mmCIF file of C-alpha atoms in Angstrom:
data_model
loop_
_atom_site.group_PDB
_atom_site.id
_atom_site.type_symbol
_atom_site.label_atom_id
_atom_site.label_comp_id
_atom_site.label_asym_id
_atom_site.label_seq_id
_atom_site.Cartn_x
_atom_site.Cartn_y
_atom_site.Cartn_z
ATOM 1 C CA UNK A 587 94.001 120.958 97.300
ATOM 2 C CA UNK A 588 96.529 122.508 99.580
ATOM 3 C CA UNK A 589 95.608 120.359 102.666
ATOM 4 C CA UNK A 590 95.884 117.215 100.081
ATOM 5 C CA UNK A 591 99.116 118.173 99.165
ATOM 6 C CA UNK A 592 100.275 118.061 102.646
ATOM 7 C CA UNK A 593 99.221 115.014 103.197
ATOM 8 C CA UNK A 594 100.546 113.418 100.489
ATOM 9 C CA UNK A 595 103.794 115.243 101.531
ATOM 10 C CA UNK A 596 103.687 113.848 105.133
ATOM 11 C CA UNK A 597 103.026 110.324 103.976
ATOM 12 C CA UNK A 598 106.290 110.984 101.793
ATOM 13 C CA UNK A 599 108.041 112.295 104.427
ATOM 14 C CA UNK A 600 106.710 109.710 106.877
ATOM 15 C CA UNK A 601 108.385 107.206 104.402
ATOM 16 C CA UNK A 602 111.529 109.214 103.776
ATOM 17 C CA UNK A 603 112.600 109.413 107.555
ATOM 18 C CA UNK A 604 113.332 105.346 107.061
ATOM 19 C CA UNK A 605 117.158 106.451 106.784
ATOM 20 C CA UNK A 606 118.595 107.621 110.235
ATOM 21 C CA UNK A 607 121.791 108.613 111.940
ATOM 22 C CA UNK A 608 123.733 105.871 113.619
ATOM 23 C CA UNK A 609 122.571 105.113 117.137
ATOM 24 C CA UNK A 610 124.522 103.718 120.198
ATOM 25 C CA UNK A 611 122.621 100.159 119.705
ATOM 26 C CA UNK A 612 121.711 98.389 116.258
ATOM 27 C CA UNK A 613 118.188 97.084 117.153
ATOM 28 C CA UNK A 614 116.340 94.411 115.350
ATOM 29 C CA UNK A 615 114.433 97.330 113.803
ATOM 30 C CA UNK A 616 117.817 98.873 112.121
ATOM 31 C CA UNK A 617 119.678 97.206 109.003
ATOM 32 C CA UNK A 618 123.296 98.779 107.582
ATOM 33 C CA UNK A 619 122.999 99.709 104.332
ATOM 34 C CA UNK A 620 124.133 96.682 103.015
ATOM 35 C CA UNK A 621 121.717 94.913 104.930
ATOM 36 C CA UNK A 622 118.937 97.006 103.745
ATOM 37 C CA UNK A 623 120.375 97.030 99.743
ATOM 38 C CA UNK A 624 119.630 93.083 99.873
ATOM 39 C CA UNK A 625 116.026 93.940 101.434
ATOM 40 C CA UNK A 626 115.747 95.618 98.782
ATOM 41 C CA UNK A 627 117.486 93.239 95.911
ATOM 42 C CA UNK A 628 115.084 90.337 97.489
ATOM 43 C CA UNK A 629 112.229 92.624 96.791
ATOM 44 C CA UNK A 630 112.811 93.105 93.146
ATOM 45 C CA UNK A 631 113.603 89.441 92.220
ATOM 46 C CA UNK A 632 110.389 88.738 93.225
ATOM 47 C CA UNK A 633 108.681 91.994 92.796
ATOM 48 C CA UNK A 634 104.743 91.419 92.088
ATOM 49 C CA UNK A 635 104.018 94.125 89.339
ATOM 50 C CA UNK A 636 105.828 94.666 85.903
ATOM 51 C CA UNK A 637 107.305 97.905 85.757
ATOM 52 C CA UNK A 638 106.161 100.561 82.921
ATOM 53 C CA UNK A 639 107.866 101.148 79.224
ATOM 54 C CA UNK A 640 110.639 98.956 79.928
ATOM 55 C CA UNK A 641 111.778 100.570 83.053
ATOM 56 C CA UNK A 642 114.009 97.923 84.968
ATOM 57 C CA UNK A 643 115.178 98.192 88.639
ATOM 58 C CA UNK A 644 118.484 99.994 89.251
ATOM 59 C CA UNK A 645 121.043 97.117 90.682
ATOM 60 C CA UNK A 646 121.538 98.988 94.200
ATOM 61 C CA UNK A 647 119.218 101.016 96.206
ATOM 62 C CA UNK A 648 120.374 104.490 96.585
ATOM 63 C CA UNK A 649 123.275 104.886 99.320
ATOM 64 C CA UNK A 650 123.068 107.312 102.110
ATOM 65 C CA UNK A 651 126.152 109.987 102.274
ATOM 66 C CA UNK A 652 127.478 108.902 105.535
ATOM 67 C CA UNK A 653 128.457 104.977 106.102
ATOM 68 C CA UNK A 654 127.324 105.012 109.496
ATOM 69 C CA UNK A 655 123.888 105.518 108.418
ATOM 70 C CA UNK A 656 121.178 103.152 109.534
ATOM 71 C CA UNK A 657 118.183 102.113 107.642
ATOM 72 C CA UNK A 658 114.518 100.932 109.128
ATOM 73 C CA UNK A 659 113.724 97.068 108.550
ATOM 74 C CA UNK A 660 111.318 97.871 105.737
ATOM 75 C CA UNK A 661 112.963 100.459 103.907
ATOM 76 C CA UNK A 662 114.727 98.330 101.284
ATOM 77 C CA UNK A 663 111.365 96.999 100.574
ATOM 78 C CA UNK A 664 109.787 100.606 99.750
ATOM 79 C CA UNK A 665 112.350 101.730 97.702
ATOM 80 C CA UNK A 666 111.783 98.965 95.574
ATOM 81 C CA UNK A 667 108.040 99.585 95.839
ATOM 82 C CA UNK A 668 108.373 103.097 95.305
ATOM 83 C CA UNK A 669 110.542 102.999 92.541
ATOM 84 C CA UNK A 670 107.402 101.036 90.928
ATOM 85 C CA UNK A 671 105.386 103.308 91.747
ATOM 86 C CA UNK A 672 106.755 106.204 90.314
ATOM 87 C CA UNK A 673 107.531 103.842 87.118
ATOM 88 C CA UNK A 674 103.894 103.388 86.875
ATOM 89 C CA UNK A 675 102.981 106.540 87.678
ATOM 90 C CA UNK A 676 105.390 108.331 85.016
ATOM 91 C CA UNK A 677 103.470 106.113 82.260
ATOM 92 C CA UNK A 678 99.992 107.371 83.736
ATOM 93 C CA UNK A 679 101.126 110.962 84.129
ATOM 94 C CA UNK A 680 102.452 110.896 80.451
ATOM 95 C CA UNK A 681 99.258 109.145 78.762
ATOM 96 C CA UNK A 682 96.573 110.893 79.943
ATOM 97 C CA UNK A 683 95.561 112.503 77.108
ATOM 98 C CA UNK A 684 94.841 109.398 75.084
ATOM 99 C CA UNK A 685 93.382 107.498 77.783
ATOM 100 C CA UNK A 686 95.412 104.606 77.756
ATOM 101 C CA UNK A 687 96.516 104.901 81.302
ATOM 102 C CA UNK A 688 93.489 103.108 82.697
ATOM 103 C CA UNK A 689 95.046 100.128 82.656
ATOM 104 C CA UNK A 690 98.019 101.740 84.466
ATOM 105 C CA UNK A 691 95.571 102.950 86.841
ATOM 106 C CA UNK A 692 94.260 99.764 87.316
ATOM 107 C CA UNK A 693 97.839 98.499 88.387
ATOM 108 C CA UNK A 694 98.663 100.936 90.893
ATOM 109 C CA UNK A 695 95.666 100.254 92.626
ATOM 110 C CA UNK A 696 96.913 96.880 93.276
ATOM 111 C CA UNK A 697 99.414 98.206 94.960
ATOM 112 C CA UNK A 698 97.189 99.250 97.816
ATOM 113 C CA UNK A 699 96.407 95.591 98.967
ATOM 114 C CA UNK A 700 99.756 94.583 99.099
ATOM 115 C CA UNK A 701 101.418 93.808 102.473
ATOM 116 C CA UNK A 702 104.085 96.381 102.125
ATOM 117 C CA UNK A 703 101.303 99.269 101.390
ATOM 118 C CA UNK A 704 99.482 97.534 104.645
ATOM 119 C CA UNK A 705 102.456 97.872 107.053
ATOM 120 C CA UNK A 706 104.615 100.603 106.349
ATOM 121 C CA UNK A 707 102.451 102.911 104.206
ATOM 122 C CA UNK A 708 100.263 105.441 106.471
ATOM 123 C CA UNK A 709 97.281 106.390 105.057
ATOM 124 C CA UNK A 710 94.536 106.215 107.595
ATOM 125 C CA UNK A 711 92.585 108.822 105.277
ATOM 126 C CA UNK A 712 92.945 106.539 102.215
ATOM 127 C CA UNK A 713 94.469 109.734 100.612
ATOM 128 C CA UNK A 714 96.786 107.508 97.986
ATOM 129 C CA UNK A 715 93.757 105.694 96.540
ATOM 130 C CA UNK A 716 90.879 108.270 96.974
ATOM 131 C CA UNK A 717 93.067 111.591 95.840
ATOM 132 C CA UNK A 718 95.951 110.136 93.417
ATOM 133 C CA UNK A 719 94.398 107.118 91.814
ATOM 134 C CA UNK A 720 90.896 108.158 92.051
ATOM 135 C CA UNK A 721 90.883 111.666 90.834
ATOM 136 C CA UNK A 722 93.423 110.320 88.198
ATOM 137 C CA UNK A 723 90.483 107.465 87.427
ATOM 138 C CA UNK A 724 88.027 110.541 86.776
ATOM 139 C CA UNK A 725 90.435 112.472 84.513
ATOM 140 C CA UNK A 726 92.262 114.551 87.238
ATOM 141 C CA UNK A 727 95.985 113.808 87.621
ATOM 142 C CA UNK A 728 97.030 116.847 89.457
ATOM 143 C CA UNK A 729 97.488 115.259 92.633
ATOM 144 C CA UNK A 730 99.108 112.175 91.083
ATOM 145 C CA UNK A 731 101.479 114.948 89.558
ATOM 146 C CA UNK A 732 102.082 116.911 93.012
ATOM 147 C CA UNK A 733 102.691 113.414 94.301
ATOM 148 C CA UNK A 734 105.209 112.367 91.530
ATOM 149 C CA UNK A 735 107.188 115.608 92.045
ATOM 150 C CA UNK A 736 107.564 115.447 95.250
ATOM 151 C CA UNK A 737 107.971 111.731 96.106
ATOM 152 C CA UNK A 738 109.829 110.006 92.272
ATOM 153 C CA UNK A 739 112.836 112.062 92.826
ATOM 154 C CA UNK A 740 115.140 108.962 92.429
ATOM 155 C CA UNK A 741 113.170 107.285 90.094
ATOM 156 C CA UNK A 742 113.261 110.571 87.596
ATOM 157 C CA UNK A 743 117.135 110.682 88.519
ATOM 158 C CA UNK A 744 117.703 107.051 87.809
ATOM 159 C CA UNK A 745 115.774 107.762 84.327
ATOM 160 C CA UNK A 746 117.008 110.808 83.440
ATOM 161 C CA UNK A 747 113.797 112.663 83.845
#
């Protein structure tokens, strides 16, 4: 459990280094935050999955502290996917007991084959759809849980949770 953890931490951390100090050149590869906030805006007009129990999309992606900060092409896109995530993962986490999440579960394993998940998520081990979804498919959401604490911070902010 404690070496899944990690892992699920690294690929969250992997994810999370997307926001970075400003450098001497702005590559192709590096978007402002305004740049990155549209990324993002583009993704959720035209976002592929409904979000969970009415959640909507916050307006604006979160904003760094420092306005010199520079953002990975991509990262727009996963906060948008991420935030769905999370969405979907809150209504999994919260009906388990009834067993009315399988349809949830059923959802988030969509997001796997997406061409986001394909190009900027790392998971070589298949660790997001063996550990989180499939444990959570046989009963087990602990992972999903570890994985929802440590990765849906802004999502449970956004939501109050």
């Amino acid at each position: 459990m404690k070496k899944t953890f990690a892992m699920l931490l690294t690929v969250g951390m992997m994810l999370g280094v997307g926001a970075c100090g400003q450098s001497a050149t702005n590559s192709a590869d590096t978007l402002t935050w305004e740049q990155s906030n549209q990324e993002y805006k583009k993704t959720t007009e035209n976002f592929p999955f409904a979000l969970s129990d009415g959640d909507q999309f916050p307006s604006d992606m979160t904003k760094a502290t420092s306005d010199n900060q520079l953002y990975q092409k991509g990262w727009g896109e996963g906060q948008a996917y991420f935030y769905w995530i999370c969405s979907t993962e809150n209504k999994i986490l919260n009906n388990s007991d009834d067993g009315s999440d399988q349809q949830s579960l059923s959802e988030l394993e969509k997001v796997t084959d997406t061409d986001w998940f394909k190009t900027y998520y790392i998971d070589e081990d298949n660790v997001f759809k063996n550990e989180v979804i499939g444990k959570a498919q046989l009963g087990d959401t602990s992972v999903m849980q570890q994985f929802y604490d440590s990765d849906c911070t802004w999502y449970r902010d956004v939501n109050g949770l």
